[in-house]
GROMACS .gro file of C-alpha atoms in nm:
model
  237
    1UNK     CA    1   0.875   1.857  -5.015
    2UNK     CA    2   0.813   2.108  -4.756
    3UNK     CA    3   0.985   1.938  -4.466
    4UNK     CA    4   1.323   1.876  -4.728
    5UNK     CA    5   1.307   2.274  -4.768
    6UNK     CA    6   1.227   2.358  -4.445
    7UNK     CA    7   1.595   2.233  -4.355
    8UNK     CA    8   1.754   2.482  -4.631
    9UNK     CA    9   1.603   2.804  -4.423
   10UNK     CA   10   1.947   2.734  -4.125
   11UNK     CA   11   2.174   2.746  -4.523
   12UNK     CA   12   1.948   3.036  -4.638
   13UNK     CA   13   1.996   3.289  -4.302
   14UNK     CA   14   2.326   3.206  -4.272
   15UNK     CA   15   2.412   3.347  -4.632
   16UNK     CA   16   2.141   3.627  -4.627
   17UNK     CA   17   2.318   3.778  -4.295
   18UNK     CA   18   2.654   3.709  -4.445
   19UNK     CA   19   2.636   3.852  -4.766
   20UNK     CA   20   2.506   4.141  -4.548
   21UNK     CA   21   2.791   4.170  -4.372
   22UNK     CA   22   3.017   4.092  -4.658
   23UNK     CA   23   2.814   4.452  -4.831
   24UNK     CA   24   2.876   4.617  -4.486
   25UNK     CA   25   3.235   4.540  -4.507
   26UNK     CA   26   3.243   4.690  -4.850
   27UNK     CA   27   3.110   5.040  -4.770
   28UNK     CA   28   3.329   5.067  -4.414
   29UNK     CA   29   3.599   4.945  -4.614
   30UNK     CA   30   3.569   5.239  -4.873
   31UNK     CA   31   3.446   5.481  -4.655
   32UNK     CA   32   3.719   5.462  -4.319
   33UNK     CA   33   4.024   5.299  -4.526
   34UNK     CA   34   4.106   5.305  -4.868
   35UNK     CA   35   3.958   5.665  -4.946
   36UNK     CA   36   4.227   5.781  -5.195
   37UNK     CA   37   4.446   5.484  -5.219
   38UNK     CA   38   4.180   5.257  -5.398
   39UNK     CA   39   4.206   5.285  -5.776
   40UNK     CA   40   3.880   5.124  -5.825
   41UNK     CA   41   3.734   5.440  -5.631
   42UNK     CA   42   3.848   5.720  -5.832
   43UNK     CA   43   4.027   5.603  -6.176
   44UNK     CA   44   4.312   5.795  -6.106
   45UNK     CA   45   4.624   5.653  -6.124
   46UNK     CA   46   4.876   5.895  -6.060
   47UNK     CA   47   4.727   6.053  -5.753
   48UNK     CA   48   4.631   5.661  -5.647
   49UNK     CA   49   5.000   5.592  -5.636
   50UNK     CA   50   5.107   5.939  -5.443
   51UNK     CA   51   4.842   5.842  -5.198
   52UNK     CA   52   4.919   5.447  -5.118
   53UNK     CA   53   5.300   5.533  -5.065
   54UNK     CA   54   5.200   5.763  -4.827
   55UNK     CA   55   4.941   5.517  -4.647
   56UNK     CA   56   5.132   5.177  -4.530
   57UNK     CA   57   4.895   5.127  -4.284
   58UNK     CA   58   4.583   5.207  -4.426
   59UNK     CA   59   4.726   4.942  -4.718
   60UNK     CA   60   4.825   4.665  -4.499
   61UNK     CA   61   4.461   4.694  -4.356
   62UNK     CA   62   4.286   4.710  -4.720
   63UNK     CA   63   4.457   4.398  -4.765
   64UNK     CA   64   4.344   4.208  -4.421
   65UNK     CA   65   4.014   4.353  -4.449
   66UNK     CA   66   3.937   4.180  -4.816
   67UNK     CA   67   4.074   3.874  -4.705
   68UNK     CA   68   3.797   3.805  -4.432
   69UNK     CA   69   3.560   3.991  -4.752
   70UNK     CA   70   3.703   3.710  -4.946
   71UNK     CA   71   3.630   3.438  -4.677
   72UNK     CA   72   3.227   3.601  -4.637
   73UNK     CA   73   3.228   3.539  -5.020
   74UNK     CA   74   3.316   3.211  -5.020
   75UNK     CA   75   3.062   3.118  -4.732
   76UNK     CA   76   2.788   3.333  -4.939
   77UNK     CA   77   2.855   3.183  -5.311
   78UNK     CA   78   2.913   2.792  -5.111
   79UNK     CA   79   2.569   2.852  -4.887
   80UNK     CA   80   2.405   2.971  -5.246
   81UNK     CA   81   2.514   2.666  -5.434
   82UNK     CA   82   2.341   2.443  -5.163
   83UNK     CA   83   2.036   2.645  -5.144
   84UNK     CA   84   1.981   2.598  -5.522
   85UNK     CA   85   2.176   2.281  -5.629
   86UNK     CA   86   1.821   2.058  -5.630
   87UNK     CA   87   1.724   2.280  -5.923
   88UNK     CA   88   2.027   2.268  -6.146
   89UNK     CA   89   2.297   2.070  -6.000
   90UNK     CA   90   2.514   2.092  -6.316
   91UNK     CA   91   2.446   2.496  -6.326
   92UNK     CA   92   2.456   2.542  -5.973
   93UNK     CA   93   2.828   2.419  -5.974
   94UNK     CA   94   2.939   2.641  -6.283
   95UNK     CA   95   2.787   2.938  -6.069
   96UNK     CA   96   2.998   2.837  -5.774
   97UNK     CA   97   3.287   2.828  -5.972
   98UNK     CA   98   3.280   3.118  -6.123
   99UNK     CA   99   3.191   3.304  -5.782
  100UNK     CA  100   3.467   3.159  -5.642
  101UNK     CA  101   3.667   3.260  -5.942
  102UNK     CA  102   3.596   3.629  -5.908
  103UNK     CA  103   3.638   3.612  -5.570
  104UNK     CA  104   4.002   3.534  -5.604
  105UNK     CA  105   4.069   3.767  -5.887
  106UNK     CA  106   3.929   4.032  -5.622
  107UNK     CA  107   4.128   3.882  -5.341
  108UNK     CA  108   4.433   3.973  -5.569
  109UNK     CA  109   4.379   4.338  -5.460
  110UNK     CA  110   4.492   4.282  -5.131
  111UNK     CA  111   4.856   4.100  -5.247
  112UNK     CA  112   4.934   4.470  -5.450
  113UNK     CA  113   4.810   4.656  -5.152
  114UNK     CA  114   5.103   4.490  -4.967
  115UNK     CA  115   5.288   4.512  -5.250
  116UNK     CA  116   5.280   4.896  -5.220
  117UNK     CA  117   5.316   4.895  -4.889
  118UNK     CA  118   5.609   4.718  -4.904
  119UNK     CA  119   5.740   4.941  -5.153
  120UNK     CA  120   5.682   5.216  -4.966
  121UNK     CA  121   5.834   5.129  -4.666
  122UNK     CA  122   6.096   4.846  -4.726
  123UNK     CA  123   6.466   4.993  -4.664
  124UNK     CA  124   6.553   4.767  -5.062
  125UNK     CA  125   6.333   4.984  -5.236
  126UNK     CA  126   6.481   5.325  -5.075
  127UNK     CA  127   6.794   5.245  -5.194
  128UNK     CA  128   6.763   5.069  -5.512
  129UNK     CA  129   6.489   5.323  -5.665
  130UNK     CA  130   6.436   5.677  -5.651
  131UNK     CA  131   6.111   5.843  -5.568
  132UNK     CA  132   6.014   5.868  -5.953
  133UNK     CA  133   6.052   5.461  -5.943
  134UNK     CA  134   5.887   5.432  -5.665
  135UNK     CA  135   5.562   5.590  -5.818
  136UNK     CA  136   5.601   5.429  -6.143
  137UNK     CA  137   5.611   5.093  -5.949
  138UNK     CA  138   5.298   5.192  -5.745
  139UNK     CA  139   5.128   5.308  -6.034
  140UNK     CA  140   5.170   4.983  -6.237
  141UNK     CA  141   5.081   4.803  -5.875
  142UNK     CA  142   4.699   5.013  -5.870
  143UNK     CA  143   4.701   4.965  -6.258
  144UNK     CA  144   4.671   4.569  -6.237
  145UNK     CA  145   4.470   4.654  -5.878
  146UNK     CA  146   4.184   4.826  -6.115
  147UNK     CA  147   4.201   4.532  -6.379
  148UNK     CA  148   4.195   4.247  -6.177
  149UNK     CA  149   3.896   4.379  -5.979
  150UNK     CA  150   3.687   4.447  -6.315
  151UNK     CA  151   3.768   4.119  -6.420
  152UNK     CA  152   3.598   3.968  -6.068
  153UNK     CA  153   3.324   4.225  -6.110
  154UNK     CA  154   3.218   4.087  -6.461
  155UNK     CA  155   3.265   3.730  -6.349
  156UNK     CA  156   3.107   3.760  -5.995
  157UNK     CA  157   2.796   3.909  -6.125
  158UNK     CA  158   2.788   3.648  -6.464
  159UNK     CA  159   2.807   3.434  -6.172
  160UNK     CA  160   2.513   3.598  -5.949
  161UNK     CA  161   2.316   3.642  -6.242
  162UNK     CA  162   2.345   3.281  -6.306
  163UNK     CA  163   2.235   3.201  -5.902
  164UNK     CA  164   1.892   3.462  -5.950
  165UNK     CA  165   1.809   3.212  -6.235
  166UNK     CA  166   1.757   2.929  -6.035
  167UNK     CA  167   1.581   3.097  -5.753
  168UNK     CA  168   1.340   3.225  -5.996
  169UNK     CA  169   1.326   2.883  -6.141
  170UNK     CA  170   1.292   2.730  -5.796
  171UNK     CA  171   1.037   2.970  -5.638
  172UNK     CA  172   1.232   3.005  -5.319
  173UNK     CA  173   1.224   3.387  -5.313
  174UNK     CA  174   0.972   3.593  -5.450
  175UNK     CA  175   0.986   3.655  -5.810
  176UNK     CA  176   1.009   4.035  -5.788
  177UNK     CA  177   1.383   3.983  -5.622
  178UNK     CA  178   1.510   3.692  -5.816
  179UNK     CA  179   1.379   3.827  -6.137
  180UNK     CA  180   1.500   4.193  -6.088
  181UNK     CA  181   1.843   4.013  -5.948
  182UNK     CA  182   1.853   3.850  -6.306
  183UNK     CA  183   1.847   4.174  -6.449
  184UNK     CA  184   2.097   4.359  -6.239
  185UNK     CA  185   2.324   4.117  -6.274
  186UNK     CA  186   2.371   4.072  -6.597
  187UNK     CA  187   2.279   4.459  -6.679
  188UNK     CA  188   2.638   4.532  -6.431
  189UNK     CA  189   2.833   4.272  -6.654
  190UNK     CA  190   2.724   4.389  -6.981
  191UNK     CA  191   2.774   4.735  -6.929
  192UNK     CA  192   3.146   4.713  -6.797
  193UNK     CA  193   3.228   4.472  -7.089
  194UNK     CA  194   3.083   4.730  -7.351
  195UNK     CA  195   3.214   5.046  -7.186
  196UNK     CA  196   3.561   4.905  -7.286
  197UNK     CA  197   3.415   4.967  -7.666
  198UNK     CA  198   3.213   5.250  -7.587
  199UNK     CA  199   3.354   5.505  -7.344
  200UNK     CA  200   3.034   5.692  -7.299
  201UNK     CA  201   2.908   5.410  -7.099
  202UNK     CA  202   3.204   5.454  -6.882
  203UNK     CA  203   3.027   5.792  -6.737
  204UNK     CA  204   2.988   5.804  -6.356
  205UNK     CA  205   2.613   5.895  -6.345
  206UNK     CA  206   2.522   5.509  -6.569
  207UNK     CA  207   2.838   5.368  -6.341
  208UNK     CA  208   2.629   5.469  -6.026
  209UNK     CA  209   2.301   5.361  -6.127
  210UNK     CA  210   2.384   5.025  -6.271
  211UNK     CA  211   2.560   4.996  -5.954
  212UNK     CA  212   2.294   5.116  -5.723
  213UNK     CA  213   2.064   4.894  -5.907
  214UNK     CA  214   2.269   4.594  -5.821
  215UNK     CA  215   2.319   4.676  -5.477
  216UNK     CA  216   1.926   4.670  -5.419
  217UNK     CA  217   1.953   4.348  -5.596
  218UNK     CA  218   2.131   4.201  -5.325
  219UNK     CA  219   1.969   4.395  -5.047
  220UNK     CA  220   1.640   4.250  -5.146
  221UNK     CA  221   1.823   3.932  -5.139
  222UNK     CA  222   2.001   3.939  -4.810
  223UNK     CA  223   1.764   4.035  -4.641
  224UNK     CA  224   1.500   3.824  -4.719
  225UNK     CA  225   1.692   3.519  -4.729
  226UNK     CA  226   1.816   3.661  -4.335
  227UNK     CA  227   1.489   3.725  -4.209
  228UNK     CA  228   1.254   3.514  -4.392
  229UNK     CA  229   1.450   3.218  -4.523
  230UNK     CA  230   1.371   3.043  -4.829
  231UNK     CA  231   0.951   2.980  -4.912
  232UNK     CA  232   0.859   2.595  -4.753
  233UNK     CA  233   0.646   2.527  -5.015
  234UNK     CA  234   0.808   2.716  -5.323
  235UNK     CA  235   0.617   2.753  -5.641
  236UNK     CA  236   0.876   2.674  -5.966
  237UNK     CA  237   0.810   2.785  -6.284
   0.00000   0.00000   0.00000
């Protein structure tokens, strides 16, 4: 038993140091190129679309940026399903799934980046729309931008939820992370879902700390899986 597990800790660094590079890629992403032209940032729609006409660059590099996010995803989500397949083949595979799942409903973010950007600058649209047009078409572009990501946030975190489960079923990681990554997970999916009925959960102070709470989730996560690996002789419940 120890020497089979032993051979998961290569499959276990590999995703803790990508899924921390995956989170990396996230906050450069936010922080150096789509400030103000990423709906999912400020809720605003209107002054969304103003800013991503003016930004062709910035949205052509959004886009390229989440499709290497969306190829660390995959790596993390397949590298997760191998680590914990032994322990719930059956489940393990819906988790993938669904992973994978919100990972391409996310992806779709980049295509309506380009989108705008193509709006924005193609010589069609100056001539067969006016500037009014123009924003309407942007807006409706960050519109299904902001609902396609929510949809991959719900799903990707059903989905991590579901992967937590079987590492604190399997004892790989300590109980502390996989249980409070059980938690997270499900407490981020929950609360979007409901906020939809009950705008008061929609506030940004519970929108940060749900969010904050996930993100040490997988911090905890990442990095032991990076540095330590997976437990040789894990202790199941």
């Amino acid at each position: 038993m120890a020497h089979d597990t032993s051979q998961l800790i290569p499959i276990a660094r590999t995703v803790g140091w990508s899924q921390l590079a995956l989170i990396a890629l996230g906050i450069l992403t936010s922080v150096l190129v789509a400030k103000g032209i990423d709906i999912n940032l400020s809720a605003d729609v209107e002054s969304t679309a103003r800013n991503m006409l003016d930004a062709e660059i910035r949205l052509r590099a959004k886009a390229y940026l989440a499709c290497l996010g969306f190829a660390l995803a995959a790596l993390v989500n397949i590298g997760l399903f191998m680590l914990l397949r032994r322990h719930g083949q059956l489940f393990a595979a819906l988790c993938l799934t669904l992973s994978l799942t919100g990972a391409v409903l996310s992806l779709l973010g980049a295509v309506f980046a380009m989108n705008v950007a193509e709006i924005s600058s193609a010589t069609a649209y100056q001539s067969i729309t006016d500037n009014a047009q123009r924003l309407m078409l942007a807006g409706m572009q960050a519109t299904s931008d902001y609902t396609s990501f929510h949809l991959s946030l719900v799903i990707s975190c059903v989905a991590q939820g579901g992967f937590f489960f079987l590492f604190l079923r399997s004892g790989l990681i300590p109980r502390l992370i996989s249980g409070w990554g059980v938690f997270a997970s499900l407490l981020v999916s929950t609360v979007i879902v409901a906020r939809d009925f009950v705008p008061a959960l929609g506030h940004g102070s519970i929108t940060i700390a749900f969010m904050l709470g996930n993100l040490v989730a997988l911090l905890s996560l990442s990095l032991y899986l990076g540095i330590k690996g997976v437990r040789v002789d894990p202790a199941p419940l």
